[in-house]
Tab-separated table of C-alpha atoms in Angstrom:
chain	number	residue	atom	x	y	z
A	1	UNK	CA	-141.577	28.657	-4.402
A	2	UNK	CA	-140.294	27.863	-8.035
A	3	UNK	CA	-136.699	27.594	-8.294
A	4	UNK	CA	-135.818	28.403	-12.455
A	5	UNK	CA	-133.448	25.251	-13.478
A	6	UNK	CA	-133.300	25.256	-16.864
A	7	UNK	CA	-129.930	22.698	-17.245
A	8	UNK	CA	-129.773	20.120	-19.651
A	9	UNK	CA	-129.092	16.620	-17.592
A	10	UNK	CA	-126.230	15.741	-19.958
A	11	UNK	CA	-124.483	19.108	-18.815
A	12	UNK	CA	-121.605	17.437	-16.622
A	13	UNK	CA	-121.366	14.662	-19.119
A	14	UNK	CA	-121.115	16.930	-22.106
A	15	UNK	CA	-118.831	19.148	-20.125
A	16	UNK	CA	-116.251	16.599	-19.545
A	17	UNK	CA	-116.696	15.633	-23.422
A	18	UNK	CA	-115.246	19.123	-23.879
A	19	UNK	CA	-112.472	18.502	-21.629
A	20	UNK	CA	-111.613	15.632	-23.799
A	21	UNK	CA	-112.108	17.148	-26.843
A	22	UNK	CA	-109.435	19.656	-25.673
A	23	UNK	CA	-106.858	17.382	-24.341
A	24	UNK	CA	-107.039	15.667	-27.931
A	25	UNK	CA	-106.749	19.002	-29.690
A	26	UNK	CA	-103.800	19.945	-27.683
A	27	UNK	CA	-102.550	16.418	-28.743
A	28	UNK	CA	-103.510	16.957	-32.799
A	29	UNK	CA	-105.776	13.551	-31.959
A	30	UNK	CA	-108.827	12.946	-33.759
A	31	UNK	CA	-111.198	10.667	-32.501
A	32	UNK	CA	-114.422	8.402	-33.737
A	33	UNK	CA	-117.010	6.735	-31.520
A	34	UNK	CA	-117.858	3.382	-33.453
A	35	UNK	CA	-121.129	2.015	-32.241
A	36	UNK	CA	-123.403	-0.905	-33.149
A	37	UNK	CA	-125.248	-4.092	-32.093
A	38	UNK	CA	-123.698	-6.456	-30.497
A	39	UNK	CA	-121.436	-8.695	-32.925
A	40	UNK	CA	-121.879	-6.410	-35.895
A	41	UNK	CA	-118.159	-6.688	-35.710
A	42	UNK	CA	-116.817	-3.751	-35.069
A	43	UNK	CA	-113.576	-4.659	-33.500
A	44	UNK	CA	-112.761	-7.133	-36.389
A	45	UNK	CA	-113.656	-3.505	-38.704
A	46	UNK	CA	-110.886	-1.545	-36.316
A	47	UNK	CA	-108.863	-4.713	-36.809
A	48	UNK	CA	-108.631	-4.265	-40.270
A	49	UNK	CA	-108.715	-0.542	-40.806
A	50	UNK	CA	-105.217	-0.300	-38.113
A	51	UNK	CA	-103.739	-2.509	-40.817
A	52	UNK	CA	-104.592	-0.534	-43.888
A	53	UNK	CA	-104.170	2.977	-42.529
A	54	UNK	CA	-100.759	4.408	-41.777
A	55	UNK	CA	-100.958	6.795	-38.961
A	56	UNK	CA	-100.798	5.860	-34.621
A	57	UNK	CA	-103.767	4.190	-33.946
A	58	UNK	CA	-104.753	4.152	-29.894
A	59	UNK	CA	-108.043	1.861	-28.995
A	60	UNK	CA	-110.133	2.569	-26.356
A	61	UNK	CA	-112.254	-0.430	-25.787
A	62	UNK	CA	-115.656	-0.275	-23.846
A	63	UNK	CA	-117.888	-4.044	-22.767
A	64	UNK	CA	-120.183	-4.677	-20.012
A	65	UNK	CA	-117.548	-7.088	-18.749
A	66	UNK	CA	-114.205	-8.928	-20.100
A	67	UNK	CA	-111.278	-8.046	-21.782
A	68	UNK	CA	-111.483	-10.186	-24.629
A	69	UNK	CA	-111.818	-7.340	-27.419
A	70	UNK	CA	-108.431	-5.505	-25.638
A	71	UNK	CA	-106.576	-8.716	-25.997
A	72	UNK	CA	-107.346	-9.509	-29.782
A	73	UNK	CA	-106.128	-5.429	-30.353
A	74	UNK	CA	-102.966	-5.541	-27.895
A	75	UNK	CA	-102.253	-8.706	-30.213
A	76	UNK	CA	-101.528	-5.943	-33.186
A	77	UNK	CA	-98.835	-3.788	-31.091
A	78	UNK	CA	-101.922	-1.405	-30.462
A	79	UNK	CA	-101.846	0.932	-27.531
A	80	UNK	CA	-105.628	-0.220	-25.860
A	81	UNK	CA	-107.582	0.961	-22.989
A	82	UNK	CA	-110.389	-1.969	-21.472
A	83	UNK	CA	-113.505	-0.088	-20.064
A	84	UNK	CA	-115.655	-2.453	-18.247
A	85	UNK	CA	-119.016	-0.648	-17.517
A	86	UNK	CA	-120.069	-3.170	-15.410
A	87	UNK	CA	-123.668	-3.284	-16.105
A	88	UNK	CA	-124.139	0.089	-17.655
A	89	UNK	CA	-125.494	-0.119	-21.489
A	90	UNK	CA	-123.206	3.422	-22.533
A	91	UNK	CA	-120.120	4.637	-22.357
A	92	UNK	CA	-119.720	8.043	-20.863
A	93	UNK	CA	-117.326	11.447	-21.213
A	94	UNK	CA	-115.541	10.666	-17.365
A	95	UNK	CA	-115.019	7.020	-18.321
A	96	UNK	CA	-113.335	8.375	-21.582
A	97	UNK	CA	-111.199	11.157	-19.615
A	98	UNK	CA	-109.856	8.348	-17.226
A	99	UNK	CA	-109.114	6.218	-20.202
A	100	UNK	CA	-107.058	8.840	-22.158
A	101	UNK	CA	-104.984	9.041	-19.052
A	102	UNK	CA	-103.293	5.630	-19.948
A	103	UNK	CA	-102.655	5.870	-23.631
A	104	UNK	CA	-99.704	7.640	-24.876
A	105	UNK	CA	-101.155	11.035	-26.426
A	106	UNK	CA	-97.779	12.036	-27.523
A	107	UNK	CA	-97.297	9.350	-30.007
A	108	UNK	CA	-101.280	8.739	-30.999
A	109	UNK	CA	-103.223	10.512	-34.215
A	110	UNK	CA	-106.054	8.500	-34.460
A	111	UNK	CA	-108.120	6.984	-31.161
A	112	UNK	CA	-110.978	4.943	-32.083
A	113	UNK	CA	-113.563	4.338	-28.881
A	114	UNK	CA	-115.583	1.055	-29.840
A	115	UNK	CA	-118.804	1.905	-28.098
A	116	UNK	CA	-120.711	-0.853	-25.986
A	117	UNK	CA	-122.442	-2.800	-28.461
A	118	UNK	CA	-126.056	-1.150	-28.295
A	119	UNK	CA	-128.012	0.179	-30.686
A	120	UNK	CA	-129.834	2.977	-27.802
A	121	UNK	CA	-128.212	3.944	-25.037
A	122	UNK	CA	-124.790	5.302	-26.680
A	123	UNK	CA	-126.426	7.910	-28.706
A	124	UNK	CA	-126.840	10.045	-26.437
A	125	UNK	CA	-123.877	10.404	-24.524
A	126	UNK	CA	-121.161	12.862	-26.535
A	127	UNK	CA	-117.654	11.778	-25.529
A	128	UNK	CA	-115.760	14.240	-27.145
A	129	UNK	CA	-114.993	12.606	-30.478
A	130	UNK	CA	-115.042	14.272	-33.866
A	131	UNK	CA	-117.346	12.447	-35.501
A	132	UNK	CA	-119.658	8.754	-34.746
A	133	UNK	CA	-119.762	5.538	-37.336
A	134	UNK	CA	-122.867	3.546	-36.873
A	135	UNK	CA	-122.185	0.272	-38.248
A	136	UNK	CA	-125.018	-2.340	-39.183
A	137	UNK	CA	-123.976	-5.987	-40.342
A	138	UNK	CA	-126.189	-7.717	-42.854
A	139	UNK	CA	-126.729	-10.145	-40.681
A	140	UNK	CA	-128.723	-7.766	-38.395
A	141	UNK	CA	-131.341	-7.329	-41.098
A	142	UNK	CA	-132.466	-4.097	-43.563
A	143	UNK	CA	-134.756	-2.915	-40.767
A	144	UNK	CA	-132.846	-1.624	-37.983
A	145	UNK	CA	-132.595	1.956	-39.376
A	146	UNK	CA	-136.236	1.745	-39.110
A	147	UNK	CA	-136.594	0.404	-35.583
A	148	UNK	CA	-134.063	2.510	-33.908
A	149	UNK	CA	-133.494	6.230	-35.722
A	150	UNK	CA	-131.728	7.553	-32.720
A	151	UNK	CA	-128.790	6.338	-33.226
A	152	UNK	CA	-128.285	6.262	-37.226
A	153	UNK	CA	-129.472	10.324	-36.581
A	154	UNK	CA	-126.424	11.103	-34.636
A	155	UNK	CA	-123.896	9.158	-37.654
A	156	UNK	CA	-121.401	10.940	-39.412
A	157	UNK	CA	-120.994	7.823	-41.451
A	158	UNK	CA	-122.522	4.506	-41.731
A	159	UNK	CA	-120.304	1.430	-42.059
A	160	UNK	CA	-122.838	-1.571	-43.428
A	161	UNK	CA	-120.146	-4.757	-42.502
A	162	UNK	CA	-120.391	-8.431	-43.605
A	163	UNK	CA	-121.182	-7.578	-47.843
A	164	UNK	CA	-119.412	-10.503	-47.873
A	165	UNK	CA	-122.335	-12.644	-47.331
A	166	UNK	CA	-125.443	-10.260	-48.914
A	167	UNK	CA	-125.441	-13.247	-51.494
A	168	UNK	CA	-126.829	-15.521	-48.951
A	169	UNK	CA	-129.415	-12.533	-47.448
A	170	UNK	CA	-132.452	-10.803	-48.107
A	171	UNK	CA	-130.737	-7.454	-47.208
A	172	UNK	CA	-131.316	-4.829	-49.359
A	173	UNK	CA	-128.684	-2.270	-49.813
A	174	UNK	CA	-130.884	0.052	-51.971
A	175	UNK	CA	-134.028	0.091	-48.944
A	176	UNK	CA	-130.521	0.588	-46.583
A	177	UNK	CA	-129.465	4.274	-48.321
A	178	UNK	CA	-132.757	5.025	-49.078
A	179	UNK	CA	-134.218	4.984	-44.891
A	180	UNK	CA	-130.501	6.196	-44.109
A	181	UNK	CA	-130.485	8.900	-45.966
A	182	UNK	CA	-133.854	10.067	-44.953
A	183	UNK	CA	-133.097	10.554	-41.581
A	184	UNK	CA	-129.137	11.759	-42.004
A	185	UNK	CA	-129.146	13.045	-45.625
A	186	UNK	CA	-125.388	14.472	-45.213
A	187	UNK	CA	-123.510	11.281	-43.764
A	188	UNK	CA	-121.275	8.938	-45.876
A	189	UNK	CA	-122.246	4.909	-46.699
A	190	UNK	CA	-119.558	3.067	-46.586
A	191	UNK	CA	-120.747	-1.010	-47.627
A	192	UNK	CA	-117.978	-3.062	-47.103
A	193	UNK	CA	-116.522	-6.456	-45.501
A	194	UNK	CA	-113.938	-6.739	-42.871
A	195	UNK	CA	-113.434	-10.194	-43.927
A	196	UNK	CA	-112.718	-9.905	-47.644
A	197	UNK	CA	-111.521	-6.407	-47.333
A	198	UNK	CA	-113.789	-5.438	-50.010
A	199	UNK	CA	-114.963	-1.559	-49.780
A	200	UNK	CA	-111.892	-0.809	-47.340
A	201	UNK	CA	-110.055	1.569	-49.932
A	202	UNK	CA	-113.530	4.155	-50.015
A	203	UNK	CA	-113.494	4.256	-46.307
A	204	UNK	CA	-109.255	4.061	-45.607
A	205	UNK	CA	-109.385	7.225	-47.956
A	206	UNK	CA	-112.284	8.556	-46.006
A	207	UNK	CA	-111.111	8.659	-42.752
A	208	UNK	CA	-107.619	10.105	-43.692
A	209	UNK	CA	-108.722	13.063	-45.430
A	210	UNK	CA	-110.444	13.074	-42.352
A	211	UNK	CA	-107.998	13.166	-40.218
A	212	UNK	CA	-105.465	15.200	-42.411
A	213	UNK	CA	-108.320	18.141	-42.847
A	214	UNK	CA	-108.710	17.939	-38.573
A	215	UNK	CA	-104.603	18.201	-38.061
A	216	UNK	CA	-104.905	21.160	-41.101
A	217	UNK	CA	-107.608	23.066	-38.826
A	218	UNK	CA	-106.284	23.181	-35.925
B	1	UNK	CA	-131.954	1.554	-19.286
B	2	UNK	CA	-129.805	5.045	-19.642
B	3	UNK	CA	-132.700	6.660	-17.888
B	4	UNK	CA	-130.759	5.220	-15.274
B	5	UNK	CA	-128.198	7.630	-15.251
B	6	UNK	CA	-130.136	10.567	-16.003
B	7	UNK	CA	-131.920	9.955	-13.062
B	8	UNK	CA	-129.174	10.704	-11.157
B	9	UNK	CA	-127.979	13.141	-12.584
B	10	UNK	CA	-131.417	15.015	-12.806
B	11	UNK	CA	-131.868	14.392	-9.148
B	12	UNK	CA	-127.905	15.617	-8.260
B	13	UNK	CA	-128.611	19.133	-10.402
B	14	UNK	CA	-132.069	19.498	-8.731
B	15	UNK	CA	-130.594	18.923	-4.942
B	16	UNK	CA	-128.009	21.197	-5.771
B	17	UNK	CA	-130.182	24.171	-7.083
B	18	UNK	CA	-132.885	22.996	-3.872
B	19	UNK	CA	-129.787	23.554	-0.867
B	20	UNK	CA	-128.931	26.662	-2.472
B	21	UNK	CA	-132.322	28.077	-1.831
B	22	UNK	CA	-132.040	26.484	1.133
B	23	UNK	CA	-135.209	24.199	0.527
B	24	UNK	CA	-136.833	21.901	3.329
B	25	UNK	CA	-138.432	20.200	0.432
B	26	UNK	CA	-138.440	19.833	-3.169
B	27	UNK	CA	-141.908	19.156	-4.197
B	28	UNK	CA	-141.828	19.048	-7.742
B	29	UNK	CA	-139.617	18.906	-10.598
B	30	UNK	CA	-140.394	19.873	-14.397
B	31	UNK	CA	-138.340	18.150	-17.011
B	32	UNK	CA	-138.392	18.864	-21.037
B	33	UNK	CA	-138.187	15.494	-23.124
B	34	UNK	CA	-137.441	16.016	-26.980
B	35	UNK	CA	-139.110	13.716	-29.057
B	36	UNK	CA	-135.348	12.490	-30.408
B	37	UNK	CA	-134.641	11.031	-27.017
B	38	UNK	CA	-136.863	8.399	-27.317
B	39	UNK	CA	-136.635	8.640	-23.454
B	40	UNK	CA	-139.430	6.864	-20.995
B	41	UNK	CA	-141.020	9.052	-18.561
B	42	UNK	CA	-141.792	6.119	-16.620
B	43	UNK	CA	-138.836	4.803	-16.453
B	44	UNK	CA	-137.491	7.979	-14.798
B	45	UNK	CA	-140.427	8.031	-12.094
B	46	UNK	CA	-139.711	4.172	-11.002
B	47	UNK	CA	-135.764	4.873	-10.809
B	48	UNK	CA	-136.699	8.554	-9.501
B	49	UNK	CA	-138.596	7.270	-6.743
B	50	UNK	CA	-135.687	4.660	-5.342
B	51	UNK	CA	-132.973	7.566	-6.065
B	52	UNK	CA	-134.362	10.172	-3.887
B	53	UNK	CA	-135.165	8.660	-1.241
B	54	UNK	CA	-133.763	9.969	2.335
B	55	UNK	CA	-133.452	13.426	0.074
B	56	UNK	CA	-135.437	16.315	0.118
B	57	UNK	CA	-136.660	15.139	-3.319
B	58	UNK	CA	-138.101	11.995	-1.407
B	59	UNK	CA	-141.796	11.718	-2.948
B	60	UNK	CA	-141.243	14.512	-5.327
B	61	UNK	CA	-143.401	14.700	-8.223
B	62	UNK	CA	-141.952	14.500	-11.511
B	63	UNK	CA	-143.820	16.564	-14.419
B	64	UNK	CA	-142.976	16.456	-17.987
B	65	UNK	CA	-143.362	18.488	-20.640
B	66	UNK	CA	-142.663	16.325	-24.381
B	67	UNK	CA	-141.272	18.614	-27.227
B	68	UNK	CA	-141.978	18.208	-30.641
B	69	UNK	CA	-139.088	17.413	-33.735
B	70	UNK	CA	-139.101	20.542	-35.475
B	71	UNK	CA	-137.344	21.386	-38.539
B	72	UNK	CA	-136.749	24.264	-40.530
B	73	UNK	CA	-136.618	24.044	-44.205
B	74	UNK	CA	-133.418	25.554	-46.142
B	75	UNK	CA	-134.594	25.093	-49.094
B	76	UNK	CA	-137.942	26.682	-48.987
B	77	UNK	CA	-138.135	28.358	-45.490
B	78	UNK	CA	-141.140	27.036	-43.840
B	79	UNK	CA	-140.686	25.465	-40.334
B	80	UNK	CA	-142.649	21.609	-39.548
B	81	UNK	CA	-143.373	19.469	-36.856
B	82	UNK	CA	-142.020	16.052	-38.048
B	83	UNK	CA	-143.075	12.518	-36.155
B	84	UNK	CA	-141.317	9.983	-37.635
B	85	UNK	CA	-137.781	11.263	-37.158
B	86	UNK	CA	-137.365	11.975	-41.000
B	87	UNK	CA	-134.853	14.979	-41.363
B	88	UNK	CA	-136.569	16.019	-44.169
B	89	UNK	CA	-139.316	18.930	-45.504
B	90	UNK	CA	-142.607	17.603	-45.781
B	91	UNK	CA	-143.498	20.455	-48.253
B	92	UNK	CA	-140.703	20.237	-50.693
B	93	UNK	CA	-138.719	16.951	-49.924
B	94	UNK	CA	-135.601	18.564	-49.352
B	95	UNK	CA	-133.256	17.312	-47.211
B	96	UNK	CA	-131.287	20.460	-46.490
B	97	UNK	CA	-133.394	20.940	-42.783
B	98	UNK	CA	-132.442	22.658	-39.876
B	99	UNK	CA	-133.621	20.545	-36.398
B	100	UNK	CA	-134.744	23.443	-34.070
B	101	UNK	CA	-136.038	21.393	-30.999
B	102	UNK	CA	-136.775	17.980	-30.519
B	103	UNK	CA	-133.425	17.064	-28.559
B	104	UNK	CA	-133.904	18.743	-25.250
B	105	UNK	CA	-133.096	16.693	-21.812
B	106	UNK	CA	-133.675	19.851	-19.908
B	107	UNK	CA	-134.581	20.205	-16.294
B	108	UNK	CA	-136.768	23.140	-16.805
B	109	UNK	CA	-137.709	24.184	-13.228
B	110	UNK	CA	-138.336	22.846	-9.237
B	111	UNK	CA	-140.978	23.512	-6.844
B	112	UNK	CA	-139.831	23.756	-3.507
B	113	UNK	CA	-140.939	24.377	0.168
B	114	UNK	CA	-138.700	27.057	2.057
């Protein structure tokens, strides 16, 4: 006998992703999945942007093990969450709903959910954020858009980190936009350095209008 | 690795839908992979096969179906299969597409023994 299915697999996940979404619309929170390689530097990038932007900044912090990036963030006065997947490459929609329950929503705008550094398994797994940053570091090379379009599909925006040092590469920002904006022709590109702070103003400006048009919606 | 997961989660929907029928045995299951998902059938059958075990699903055979990236031009109207994930018309160039399939992770249908 045939039994007629026809569920998507990500159902529960993506169900629980609107749960989320939900709680943080109750809240007035908007939130951003930032995901990357490993040591592209995102947490440095949060780092930075929590001192540039004026608005409550919660971090929700997801590794395969340690609490090492929760420790550098709790250093800034920062409410922040440590999940430890323990093995798994993603972060999921439960692990997120378990990890809003211990930040204050009352006194948060802005939560920013640094993904497991991965560049596969994250993409698909929607956690009920309003939009995604992919970030690629020079360091990583020019050809990563190329070798994994999943995830630089699914961006909103795309943070390039580390401009700092392009002198000293053979990264091209030009072949960058170009295979970017072939695959994702409406995101943002937002080059900039979490070091020198050089291309922070574009993005600060960004992210508030962002959040300002969200809290205006709603 | 996530095929891990979906595993899982394929097998926990399929069980489900199986006991509700009542099923002795689920004998097949037919899944729908967009071409987006960049997902490995064989990676579901190895995990499949350890997950289901002691289940009805034990030995099931798992059949899959691969959809195409399609797009639909805004620009110029006409609808394309795409292969190398470029979100934009092959006719005119323009990137103003709509993606009409390509993204499914869809457990289509089971086969079971009553």
């Amino acid at each position: 006998m045939n039994i007629p299915v026809l569920t998507d697999i990500l159902s529960a996940n993506n169900l629980i992703a609107e749960q989320n979404r939900k709680l943080l619309d109750d809240h007035r929170i908007y939130m951003v999945n930032l995901l990357s390689s490993p040591g592209a530097g995102k947490t440095t990038f949060i780092e930075e942007t929590i001192k540039r932007l004026d608005l409550a900044i919660s971090v929700i912090e997801g590794d395969v093990a340690s609490d090492v990036d929760a420790v550098r963030i709790k250093k800034l006065g920062i409410p922040v969450v440590q999940i430890n997947t323990g093995g798994s490459c993603h972060l999921n929609a439960p692990m997120i709903q378990k990890a809003l329950e211990n930040l204050p929503l009352h006194k948060t705008d802005l939560i920013f959910i640094e993904n497991v550094g991965n560049l596969i398994c994250p993409a698909g797994y929607k956690l009920g954020e309003n939009i995604s940053l992919v970030m690629n570091s020079t360091t990583e090379g020019d050809d990563k858009i190329l070798k994994y379009p999943g995830i630089f599909r699914v961006a909103t925006s795309l943070i390039i980190n580390k401009i700092d040092l392009l002198p000293y590469l053979d990264y091209s920002l030009e072949k960058i936009n170009e295979n970017f904006l072939k695959l994702n022709p409406q995101a943002r590109i937002f080059p900039l350095s979490s070091k020198t702070g050089e291309g922070f103003d574009e993005w600060i400006k960004w992210i508030r209008t962002g959040v300002d048009n969200f809290c205006n919606k709603l | 690795m996530h095929e891990l997961s979906l595993t899982h989660d394929m097998l926990a929907i399929a069980i489900k839908q199986g006991e509700r029928y009542k099923a002795k045995k689920i004998l097949s299951l037919k899944l729908k992979i967009g071409a987006l998902t960049m997902l490995d059938p064989e990676c579901f059958k190895f995990y499949f096969e350890q997950f289901s075990k002691d289940t009805i699903a034990e030995g099931a055979l798992l059949v899959f179906e691969k959809v195409d990236i399609q797009i639909e031009c805004k620009s110029c109207g006409i609808t394309s299969n795409v292969k190398d994930f470029m979100m934009l018309c092959p006719l005119c160039y323009s990137p103003n597409v709509k993606l009409l399939s390509g993204q499914e992770i869809l457990l289509e249908d089971i086969e079971v023994d009553l």
